[in-house]
mmCIF file of C-alpha atoms in Angstrom:
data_model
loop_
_atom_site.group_PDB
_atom_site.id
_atom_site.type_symbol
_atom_site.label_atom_id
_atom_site.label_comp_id
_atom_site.label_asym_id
_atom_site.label_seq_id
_atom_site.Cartn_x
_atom_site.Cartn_y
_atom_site.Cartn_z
ATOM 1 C CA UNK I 15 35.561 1.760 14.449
ATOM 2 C CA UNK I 16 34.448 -0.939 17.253
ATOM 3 C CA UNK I 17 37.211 -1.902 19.470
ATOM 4 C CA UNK I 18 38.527 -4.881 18.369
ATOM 5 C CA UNK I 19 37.821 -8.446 19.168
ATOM 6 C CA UNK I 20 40.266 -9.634 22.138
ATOM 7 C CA UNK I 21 42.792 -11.980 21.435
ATOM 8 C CA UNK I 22 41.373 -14.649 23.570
ATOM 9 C CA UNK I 23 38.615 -14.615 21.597
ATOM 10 C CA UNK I 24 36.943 -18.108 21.996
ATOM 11 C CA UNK I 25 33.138 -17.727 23.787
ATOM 12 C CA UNK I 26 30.209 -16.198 21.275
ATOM 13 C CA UNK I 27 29.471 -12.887 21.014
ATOM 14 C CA UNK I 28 25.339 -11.900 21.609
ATOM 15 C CA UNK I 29 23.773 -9.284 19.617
ATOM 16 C CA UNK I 30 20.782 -7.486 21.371
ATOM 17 C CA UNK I 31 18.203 -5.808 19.197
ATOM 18 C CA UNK I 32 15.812 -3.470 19.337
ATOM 19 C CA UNK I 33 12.107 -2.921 20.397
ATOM 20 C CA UNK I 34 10.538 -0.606 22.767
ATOM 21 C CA UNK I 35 9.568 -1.316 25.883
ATOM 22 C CA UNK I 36 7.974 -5.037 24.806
ATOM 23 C CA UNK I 37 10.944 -5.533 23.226
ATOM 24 C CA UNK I 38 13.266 -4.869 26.832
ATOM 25 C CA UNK I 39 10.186 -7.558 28.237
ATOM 26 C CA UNK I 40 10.588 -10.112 26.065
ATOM 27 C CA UNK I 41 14.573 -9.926 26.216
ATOM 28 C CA UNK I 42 14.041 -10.534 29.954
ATOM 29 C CA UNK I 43 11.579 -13.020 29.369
ATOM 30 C CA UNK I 44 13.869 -15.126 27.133
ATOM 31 C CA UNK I 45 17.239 -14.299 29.431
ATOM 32 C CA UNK I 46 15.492 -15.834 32.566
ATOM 33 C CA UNK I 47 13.767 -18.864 30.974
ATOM 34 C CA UNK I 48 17.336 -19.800 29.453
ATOM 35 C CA UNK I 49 18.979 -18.927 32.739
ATOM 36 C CA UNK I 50 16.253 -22.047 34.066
ATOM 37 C CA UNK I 51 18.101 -24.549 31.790
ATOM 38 C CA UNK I 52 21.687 -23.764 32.083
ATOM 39 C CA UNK I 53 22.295 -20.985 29.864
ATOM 40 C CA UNK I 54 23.690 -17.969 31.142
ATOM 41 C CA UNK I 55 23.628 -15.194 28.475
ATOM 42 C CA UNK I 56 26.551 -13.141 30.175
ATOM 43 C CA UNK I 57 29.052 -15.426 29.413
ATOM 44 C CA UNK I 58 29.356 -13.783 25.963
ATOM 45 C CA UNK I 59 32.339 -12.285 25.024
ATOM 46 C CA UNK I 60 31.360 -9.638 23.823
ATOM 47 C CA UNK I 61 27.917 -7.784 24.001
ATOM 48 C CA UNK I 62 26.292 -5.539 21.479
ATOM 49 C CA UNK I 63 23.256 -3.623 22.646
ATOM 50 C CA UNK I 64 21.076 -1.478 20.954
ATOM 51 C CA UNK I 65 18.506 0.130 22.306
ATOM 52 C CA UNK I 66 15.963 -2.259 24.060
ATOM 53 C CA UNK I 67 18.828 -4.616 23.986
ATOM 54 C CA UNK I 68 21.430 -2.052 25.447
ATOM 55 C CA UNK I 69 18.886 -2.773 28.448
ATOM 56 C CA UNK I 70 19.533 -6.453 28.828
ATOM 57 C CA UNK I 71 23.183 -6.045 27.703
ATOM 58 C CA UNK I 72 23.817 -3.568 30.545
ATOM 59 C CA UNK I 73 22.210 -6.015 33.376
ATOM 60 C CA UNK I 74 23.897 -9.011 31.598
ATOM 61 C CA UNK I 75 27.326 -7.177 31.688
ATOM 62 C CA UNK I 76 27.157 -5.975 35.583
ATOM 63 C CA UNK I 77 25.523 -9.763 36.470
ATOM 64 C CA UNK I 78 22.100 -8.053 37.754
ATOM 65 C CA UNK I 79 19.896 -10.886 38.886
ATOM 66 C CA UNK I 80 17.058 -9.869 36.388
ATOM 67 C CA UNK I 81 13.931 -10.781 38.534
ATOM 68 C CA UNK I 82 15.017 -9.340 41.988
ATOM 69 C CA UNK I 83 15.353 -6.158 39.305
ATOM 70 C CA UNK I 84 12.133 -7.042 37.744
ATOM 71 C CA UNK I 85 10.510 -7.553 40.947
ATOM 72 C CA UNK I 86 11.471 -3.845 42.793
ATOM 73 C CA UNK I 87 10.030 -1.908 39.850
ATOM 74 C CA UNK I 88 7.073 -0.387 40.465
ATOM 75 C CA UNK I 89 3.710 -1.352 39.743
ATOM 76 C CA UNK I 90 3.439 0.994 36.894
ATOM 77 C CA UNK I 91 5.710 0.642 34.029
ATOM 78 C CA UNK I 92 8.599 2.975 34.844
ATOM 79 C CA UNK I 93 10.875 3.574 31.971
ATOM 80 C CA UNK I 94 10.162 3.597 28.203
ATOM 81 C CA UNK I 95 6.666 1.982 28.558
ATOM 82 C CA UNK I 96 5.560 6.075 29.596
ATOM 83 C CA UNK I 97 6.911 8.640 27.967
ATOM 84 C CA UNK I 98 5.816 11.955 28.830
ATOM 85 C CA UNK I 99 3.204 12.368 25.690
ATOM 86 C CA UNK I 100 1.568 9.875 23.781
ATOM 87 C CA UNK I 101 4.289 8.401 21.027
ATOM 88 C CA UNK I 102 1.425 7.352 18.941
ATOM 89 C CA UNK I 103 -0.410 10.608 18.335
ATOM 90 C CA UNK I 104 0.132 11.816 14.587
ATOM 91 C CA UNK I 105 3.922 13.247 14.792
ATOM 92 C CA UNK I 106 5.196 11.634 17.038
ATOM 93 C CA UNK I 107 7.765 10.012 15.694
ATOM 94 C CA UNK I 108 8.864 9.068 11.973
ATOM 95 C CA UNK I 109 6.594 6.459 10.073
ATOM 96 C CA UNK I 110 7.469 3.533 8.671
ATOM 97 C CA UNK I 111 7.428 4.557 4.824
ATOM 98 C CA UNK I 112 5.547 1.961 2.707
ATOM 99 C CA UNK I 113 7.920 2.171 -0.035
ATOM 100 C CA UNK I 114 11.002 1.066 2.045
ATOM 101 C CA UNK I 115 8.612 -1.862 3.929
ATOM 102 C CA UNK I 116 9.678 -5.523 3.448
ATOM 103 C CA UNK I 117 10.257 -8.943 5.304
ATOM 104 C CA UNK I 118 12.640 -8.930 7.930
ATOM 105 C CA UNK I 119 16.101 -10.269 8.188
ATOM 106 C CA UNK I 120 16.211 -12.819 5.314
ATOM 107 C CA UNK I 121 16.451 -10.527 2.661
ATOM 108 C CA UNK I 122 17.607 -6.963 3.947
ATOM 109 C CA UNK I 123 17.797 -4.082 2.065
ATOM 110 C CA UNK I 124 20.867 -2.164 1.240
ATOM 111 C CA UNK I 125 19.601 0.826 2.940
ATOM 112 C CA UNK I 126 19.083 2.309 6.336
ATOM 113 C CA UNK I 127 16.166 0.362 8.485
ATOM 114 C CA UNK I 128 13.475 2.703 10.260
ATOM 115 C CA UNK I 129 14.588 2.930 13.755
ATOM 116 C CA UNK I 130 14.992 -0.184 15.648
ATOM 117 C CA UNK I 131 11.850 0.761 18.101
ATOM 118 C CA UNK I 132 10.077 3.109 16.723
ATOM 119 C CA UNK I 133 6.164 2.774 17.712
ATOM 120 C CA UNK I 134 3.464 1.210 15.677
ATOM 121 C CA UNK I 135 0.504 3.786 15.671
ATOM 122 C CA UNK I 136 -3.026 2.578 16.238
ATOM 123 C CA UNK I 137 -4.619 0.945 13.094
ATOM 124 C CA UNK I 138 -1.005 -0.769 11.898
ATOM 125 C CA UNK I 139 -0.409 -3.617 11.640
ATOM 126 C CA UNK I 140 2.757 -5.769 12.223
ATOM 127 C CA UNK I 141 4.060 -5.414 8.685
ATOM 128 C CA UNK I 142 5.891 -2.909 7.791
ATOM 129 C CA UNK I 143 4.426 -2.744 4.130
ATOM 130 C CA UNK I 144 0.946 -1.920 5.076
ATOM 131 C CA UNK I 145 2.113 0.989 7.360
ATOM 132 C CA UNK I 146 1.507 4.351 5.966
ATOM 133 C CA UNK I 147 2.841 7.664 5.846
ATOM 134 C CA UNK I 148 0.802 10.791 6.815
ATOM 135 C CA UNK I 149 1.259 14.322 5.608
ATOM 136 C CA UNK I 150 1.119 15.715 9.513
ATOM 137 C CA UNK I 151 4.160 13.134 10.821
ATOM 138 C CA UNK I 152 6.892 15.934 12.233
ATOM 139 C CA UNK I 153 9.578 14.031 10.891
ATOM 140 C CA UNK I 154 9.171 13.917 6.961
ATOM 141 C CA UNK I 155 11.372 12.081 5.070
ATOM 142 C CA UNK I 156 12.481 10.991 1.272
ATOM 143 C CA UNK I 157 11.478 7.235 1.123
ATOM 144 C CA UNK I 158 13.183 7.264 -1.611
ATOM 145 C CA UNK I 159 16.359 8.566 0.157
ATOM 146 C CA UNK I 160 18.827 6.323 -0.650
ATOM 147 C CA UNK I 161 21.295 7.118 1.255
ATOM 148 C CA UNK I 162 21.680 5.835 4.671
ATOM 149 C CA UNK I 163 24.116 8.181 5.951
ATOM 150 C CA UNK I 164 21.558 11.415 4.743
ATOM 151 C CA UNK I 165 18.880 9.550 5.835
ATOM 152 C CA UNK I 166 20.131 9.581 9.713
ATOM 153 C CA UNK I 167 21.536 13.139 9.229
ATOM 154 C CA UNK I 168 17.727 14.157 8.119
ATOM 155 C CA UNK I 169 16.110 12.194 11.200
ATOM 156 C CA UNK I 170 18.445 13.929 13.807
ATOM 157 C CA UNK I 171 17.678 17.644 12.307
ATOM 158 C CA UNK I 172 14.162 17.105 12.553
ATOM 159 C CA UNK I 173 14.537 15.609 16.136
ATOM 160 C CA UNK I 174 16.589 17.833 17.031
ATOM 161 C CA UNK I 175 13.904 21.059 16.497
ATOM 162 C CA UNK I 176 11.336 19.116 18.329
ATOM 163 C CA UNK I 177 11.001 20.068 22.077
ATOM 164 C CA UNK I 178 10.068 16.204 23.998
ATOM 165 C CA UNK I 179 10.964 17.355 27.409
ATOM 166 C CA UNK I 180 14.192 17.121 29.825
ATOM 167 C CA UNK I 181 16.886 14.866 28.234
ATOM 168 C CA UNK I 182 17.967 14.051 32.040
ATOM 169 C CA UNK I 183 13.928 12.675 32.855
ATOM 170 C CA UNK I 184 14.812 9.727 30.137
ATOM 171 C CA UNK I 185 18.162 9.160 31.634
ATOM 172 C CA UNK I 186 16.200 8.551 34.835
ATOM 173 C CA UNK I 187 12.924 6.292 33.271
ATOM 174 C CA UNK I 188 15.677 3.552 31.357
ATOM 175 C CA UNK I 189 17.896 3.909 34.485
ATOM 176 C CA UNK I 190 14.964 2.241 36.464
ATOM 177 C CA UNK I 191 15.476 -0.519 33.990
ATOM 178 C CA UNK I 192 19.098 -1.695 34.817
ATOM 179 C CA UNK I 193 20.233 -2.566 38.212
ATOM 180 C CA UNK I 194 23.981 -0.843 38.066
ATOM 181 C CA UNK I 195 24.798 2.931 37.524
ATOM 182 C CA UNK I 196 28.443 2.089 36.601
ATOM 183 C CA UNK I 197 30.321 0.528 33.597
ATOM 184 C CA UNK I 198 30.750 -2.932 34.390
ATOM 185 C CA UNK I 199 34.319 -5.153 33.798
ATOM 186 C CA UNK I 200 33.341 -6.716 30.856
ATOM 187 C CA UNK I 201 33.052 -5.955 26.713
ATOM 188 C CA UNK I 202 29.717 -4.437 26.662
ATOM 189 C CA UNK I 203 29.132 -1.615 23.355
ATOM 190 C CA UNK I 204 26.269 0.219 23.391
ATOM 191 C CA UNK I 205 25.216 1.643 20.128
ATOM 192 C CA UNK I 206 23.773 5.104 19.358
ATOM 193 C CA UNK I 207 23.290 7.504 16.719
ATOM 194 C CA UNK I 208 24.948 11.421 16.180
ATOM 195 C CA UNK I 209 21.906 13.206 15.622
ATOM 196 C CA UNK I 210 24.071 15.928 13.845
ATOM 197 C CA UNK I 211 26.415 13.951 11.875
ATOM 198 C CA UNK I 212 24.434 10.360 11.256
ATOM 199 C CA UNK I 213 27.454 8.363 12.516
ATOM 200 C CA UNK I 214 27.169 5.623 14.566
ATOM 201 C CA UNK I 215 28.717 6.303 17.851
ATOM 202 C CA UNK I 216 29.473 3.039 20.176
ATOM 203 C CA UNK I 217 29.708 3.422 23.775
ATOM 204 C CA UNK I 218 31.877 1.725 26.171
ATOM 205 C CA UNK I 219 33.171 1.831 29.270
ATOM 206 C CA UNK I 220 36.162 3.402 27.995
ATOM 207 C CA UNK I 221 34.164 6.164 26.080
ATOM 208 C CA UNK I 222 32.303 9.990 27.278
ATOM 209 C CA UNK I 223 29.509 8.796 28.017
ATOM 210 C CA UNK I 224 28.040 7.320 31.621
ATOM 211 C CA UNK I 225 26.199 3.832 31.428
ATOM 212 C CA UNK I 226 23.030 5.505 32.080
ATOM 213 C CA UNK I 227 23.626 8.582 29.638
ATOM 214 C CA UNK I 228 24.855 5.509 26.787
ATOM 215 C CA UNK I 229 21.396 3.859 27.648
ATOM 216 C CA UNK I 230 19.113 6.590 27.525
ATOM 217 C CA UNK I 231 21.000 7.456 24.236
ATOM 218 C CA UNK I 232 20.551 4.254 22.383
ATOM 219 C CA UNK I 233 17.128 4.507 23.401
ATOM 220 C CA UNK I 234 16.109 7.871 22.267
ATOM 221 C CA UNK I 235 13.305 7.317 19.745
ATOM 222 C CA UNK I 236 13.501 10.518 17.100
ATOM 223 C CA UNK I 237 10.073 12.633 17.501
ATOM 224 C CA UNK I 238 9.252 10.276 21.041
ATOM 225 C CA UNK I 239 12.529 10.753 23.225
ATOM 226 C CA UNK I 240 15.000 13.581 23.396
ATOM 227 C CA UNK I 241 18.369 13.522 21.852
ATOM 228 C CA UNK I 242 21.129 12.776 24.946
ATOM 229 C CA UNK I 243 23.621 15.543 24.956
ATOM 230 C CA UNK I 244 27.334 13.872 25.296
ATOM 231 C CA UNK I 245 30.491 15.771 25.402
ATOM 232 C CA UNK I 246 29.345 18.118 22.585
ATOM 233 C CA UNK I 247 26.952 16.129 20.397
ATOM 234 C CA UNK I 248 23.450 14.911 20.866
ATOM 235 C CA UNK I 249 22.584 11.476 20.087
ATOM 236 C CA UNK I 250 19.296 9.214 18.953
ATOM 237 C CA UNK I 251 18.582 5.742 19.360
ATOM 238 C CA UNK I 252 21.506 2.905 17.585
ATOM 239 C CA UNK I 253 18.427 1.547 15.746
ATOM 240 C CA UNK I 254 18.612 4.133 13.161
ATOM 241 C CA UNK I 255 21.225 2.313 11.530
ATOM 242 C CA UNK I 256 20.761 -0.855 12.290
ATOM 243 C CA UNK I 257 18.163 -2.545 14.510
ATOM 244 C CA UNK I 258 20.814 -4.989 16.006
ATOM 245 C CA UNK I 259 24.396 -3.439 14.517
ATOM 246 C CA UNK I 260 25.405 -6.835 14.410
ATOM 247 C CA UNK I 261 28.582 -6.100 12.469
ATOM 248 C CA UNK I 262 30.407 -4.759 15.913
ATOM 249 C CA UNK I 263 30.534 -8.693 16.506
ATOM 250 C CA UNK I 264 32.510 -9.520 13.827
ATOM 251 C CA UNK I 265 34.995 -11.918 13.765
ATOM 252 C CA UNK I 266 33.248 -14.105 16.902
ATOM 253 C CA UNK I 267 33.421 -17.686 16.640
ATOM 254 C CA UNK I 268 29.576 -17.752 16.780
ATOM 255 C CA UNK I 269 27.335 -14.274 17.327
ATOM 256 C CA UNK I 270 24.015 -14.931 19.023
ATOM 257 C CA UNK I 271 21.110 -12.785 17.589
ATOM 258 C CA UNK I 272 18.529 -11.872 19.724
ATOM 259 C CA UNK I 273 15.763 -9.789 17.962
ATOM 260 C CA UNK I 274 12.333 -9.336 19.020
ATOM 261 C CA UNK I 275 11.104 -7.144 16.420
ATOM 262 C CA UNK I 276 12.762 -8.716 13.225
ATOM 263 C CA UNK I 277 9.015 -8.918 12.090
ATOM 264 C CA UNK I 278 8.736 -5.564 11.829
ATOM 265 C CA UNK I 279 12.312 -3.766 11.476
ATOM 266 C CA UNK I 280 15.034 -5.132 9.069
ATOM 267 C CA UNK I 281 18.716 -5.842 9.294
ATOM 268 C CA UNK I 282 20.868 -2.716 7.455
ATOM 269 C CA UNK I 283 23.534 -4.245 4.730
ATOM 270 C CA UNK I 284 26.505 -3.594 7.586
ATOM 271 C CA UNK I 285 24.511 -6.216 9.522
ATOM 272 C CA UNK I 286 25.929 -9.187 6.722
ATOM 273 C CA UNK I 287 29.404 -7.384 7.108
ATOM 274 C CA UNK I 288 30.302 -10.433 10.167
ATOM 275 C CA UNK I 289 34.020 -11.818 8.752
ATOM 276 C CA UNK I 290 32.720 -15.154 8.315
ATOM 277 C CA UNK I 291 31.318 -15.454 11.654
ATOM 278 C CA UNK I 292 28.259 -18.241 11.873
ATOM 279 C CA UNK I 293 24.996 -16.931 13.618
ATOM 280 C CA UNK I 294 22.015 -18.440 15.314
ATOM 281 C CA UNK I 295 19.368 -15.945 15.663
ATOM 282 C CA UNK I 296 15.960 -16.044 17.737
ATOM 283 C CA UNK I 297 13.212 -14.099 17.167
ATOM 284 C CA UNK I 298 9.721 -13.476 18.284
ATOM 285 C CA UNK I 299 7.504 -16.083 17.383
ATOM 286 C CA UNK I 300 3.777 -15.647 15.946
ATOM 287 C CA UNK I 301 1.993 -15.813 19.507
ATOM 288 C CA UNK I 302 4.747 -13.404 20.635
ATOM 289 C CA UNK I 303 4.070 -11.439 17.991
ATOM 290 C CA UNK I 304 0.419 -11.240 18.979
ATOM 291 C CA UNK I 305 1.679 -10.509 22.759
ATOM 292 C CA UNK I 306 3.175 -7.681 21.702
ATOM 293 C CA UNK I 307 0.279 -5.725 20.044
ATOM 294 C CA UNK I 308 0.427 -2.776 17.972
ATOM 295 C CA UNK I 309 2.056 -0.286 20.411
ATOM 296 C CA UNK I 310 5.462 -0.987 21.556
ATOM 297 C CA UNK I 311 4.738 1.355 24.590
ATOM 298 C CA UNK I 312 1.590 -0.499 25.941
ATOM 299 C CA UNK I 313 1.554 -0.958 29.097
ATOM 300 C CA UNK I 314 -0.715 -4.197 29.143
ATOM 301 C CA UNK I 315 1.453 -5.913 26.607
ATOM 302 C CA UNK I 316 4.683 -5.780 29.194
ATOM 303 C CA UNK I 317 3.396 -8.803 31.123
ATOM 304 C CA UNK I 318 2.654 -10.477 28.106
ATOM 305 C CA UNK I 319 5.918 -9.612 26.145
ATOM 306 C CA UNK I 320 7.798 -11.316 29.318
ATOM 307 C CA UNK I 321 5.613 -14.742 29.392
ATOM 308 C CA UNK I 322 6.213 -15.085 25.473
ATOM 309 C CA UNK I 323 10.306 -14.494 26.162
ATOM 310 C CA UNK I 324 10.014 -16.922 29.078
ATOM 311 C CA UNK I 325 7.793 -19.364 26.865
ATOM 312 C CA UNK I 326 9.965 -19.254 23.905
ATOM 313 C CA UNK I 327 13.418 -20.017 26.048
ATOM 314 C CA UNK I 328 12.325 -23.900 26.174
ATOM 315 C CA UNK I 329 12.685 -23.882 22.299
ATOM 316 C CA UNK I 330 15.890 -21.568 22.173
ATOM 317 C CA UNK I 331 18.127 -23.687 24.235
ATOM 318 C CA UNK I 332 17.922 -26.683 22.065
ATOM 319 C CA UNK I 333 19.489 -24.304 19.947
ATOM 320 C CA UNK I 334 22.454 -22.853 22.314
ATOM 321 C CA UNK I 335 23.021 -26.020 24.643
ATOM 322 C CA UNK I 336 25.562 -27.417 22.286
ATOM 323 C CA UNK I 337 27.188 -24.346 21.175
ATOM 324 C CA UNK I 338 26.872 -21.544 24.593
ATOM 325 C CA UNK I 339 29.468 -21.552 27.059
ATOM 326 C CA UNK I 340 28.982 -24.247 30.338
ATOM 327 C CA UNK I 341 27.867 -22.287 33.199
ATOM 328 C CA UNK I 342 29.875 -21.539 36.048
#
């Protein structure tokens, strides 16, 4: 169970989905160009990050000035833009069945989404329905598994047996990405996945794990990324149940959705499960879409991915000015 809601429970809560390493661009894209006309996204509440989003809710949580960050990383992409093998090769990582392919958050399915940044191999296309399976993926799976709970238990078995390298080398690339080391004062969870049990495991700062090891975890694409090890357990990226886990805001006043890949991955039922609380969710638009290309991992679609963010932020505060907290 999330912690609950605090009683003084009156700002929004912000939801941060998933979506590789143009997904973490187009977060900080969006985050700065809202920053430009008043909005400051830390004033949530409460933050929910999974995977790409645990990224931005981390630097959003310990106030990071995003493009002093932005501007001390190296010229070549640092983090989860490189793993150490190609995570589009055949095997790599688990495919997008066909069967279980639909539209995006309007009308999800009952059932457990693929993860929330899994990569897009070369040839696919942005929806999900014309993505196929191949006999030589290493993680095989039921598409007609129904349910979600077996589902995740499957996925972390098979990534568990595959050998992707030092699970202390992807602590390092995503710590690159966030400009504390430390939990920060404030009601950041940071979702991830047992890779033995299927459970959702939430991170915070009163929890195991260390900000970077909660990162790297909610990040760890099955078949591309190794499982974390925390106290005991090994765990896979949040998105495996739920590309934004949007149901650990429930009970806000308002919960801000921000999902860059809701054109590819869908919401999971628990994602509905809010208490009543209204949302407002942005999303990647068409030419966004298009910035992105067909590997989340690309290098040359990072500078892209942030422009589109940046671009789109004009459009998005007309939709927060009335309802986000004043500034400071």
């Amino acid at each position: 169970m999330p912690p609950a809601l605090p009683s003084d429970n009156s700002r929004p809560a912000l939801v941060l989905g998933g979506g590789g390493a143009a997904g973490v661009m187009w977060l900080f894209g969006l985050t700065l160009g809202l920053r430009q006309t008043g909005i400051d996204l830390s004033l949530a509440r409460r933050i929910v990050g999974t995977s790409a989003g645990a990224v931005l809710g981390a630097n959003l949580a310990g106030g990071v000035d995003l493009a002093a960050l932005l501007a001390s990383l190296p010229a070549e992409p640092p983090a989860s833009s490189t793993p150490s093998h190609d995570p589009t090769r055949p095997g790599a990582a688990e495919p997008i069945p066909s069967s279980a392919a639909g539209p995006g958050p309007s009308n999800a399915p009952e059932s457990t989404p693929p993860s929330a940044v899994e990569p897009i191999r070369p040839g696919a296309t942005s929806n999900p329905a014309d993505a196929q399976s191949s006999p030589t993926d290493s993680l095989q799976l039921n598409a007609a598994e129904t349910d979600p709970l077996e589902r995740r238990r499957r996925i972390g078995a098979q990534a568990l047996e595959l050998d992707l390298g030092d699970p202390a080398d992807h602590i390092a690339r995503m710590s690159q990405l966030v400009g504390i080391t430390d939990w920060p004062d404030h009601d950041l969870l940071i979702t991830a996945v047992d890779a033995t049990t299927g459970e959702l495991r939430t991170w915070t700062r009163d929890g195991k794990a260390t900000l970077p090891e909660a990162i790297a975890a909610s990040s760890a694409i099955p078949g591309v990324f190794p499982a974390i090890p925390i106290d005991g357990s090994h765990f896979l990226d949040g998105g495996l149940r739920s590309p934004i886990n949007a149901d650990l805001a429930a009970g806000a006043p308002l919960i801000v959705i921000l999902e860059p890949f809701a054109h590819v991955f869908r919401r999971a039922a628990t994602d509905r499960e809010l208490a009543g609380a209204p949302t407002i969710s942005i999303t990647a638009d068409t030419p966004a879409i298009t910035a992105f290309g067909s590997n989340l991992f690309d290098p040359a679609a990072l500078r892209p991915a942030f422009e589109a963010g940046l671009r789109q932020a004009a459009e998005a505060s007309t939709r927060l000015r009335d309802v986000w907290p004043a500034s400071r």
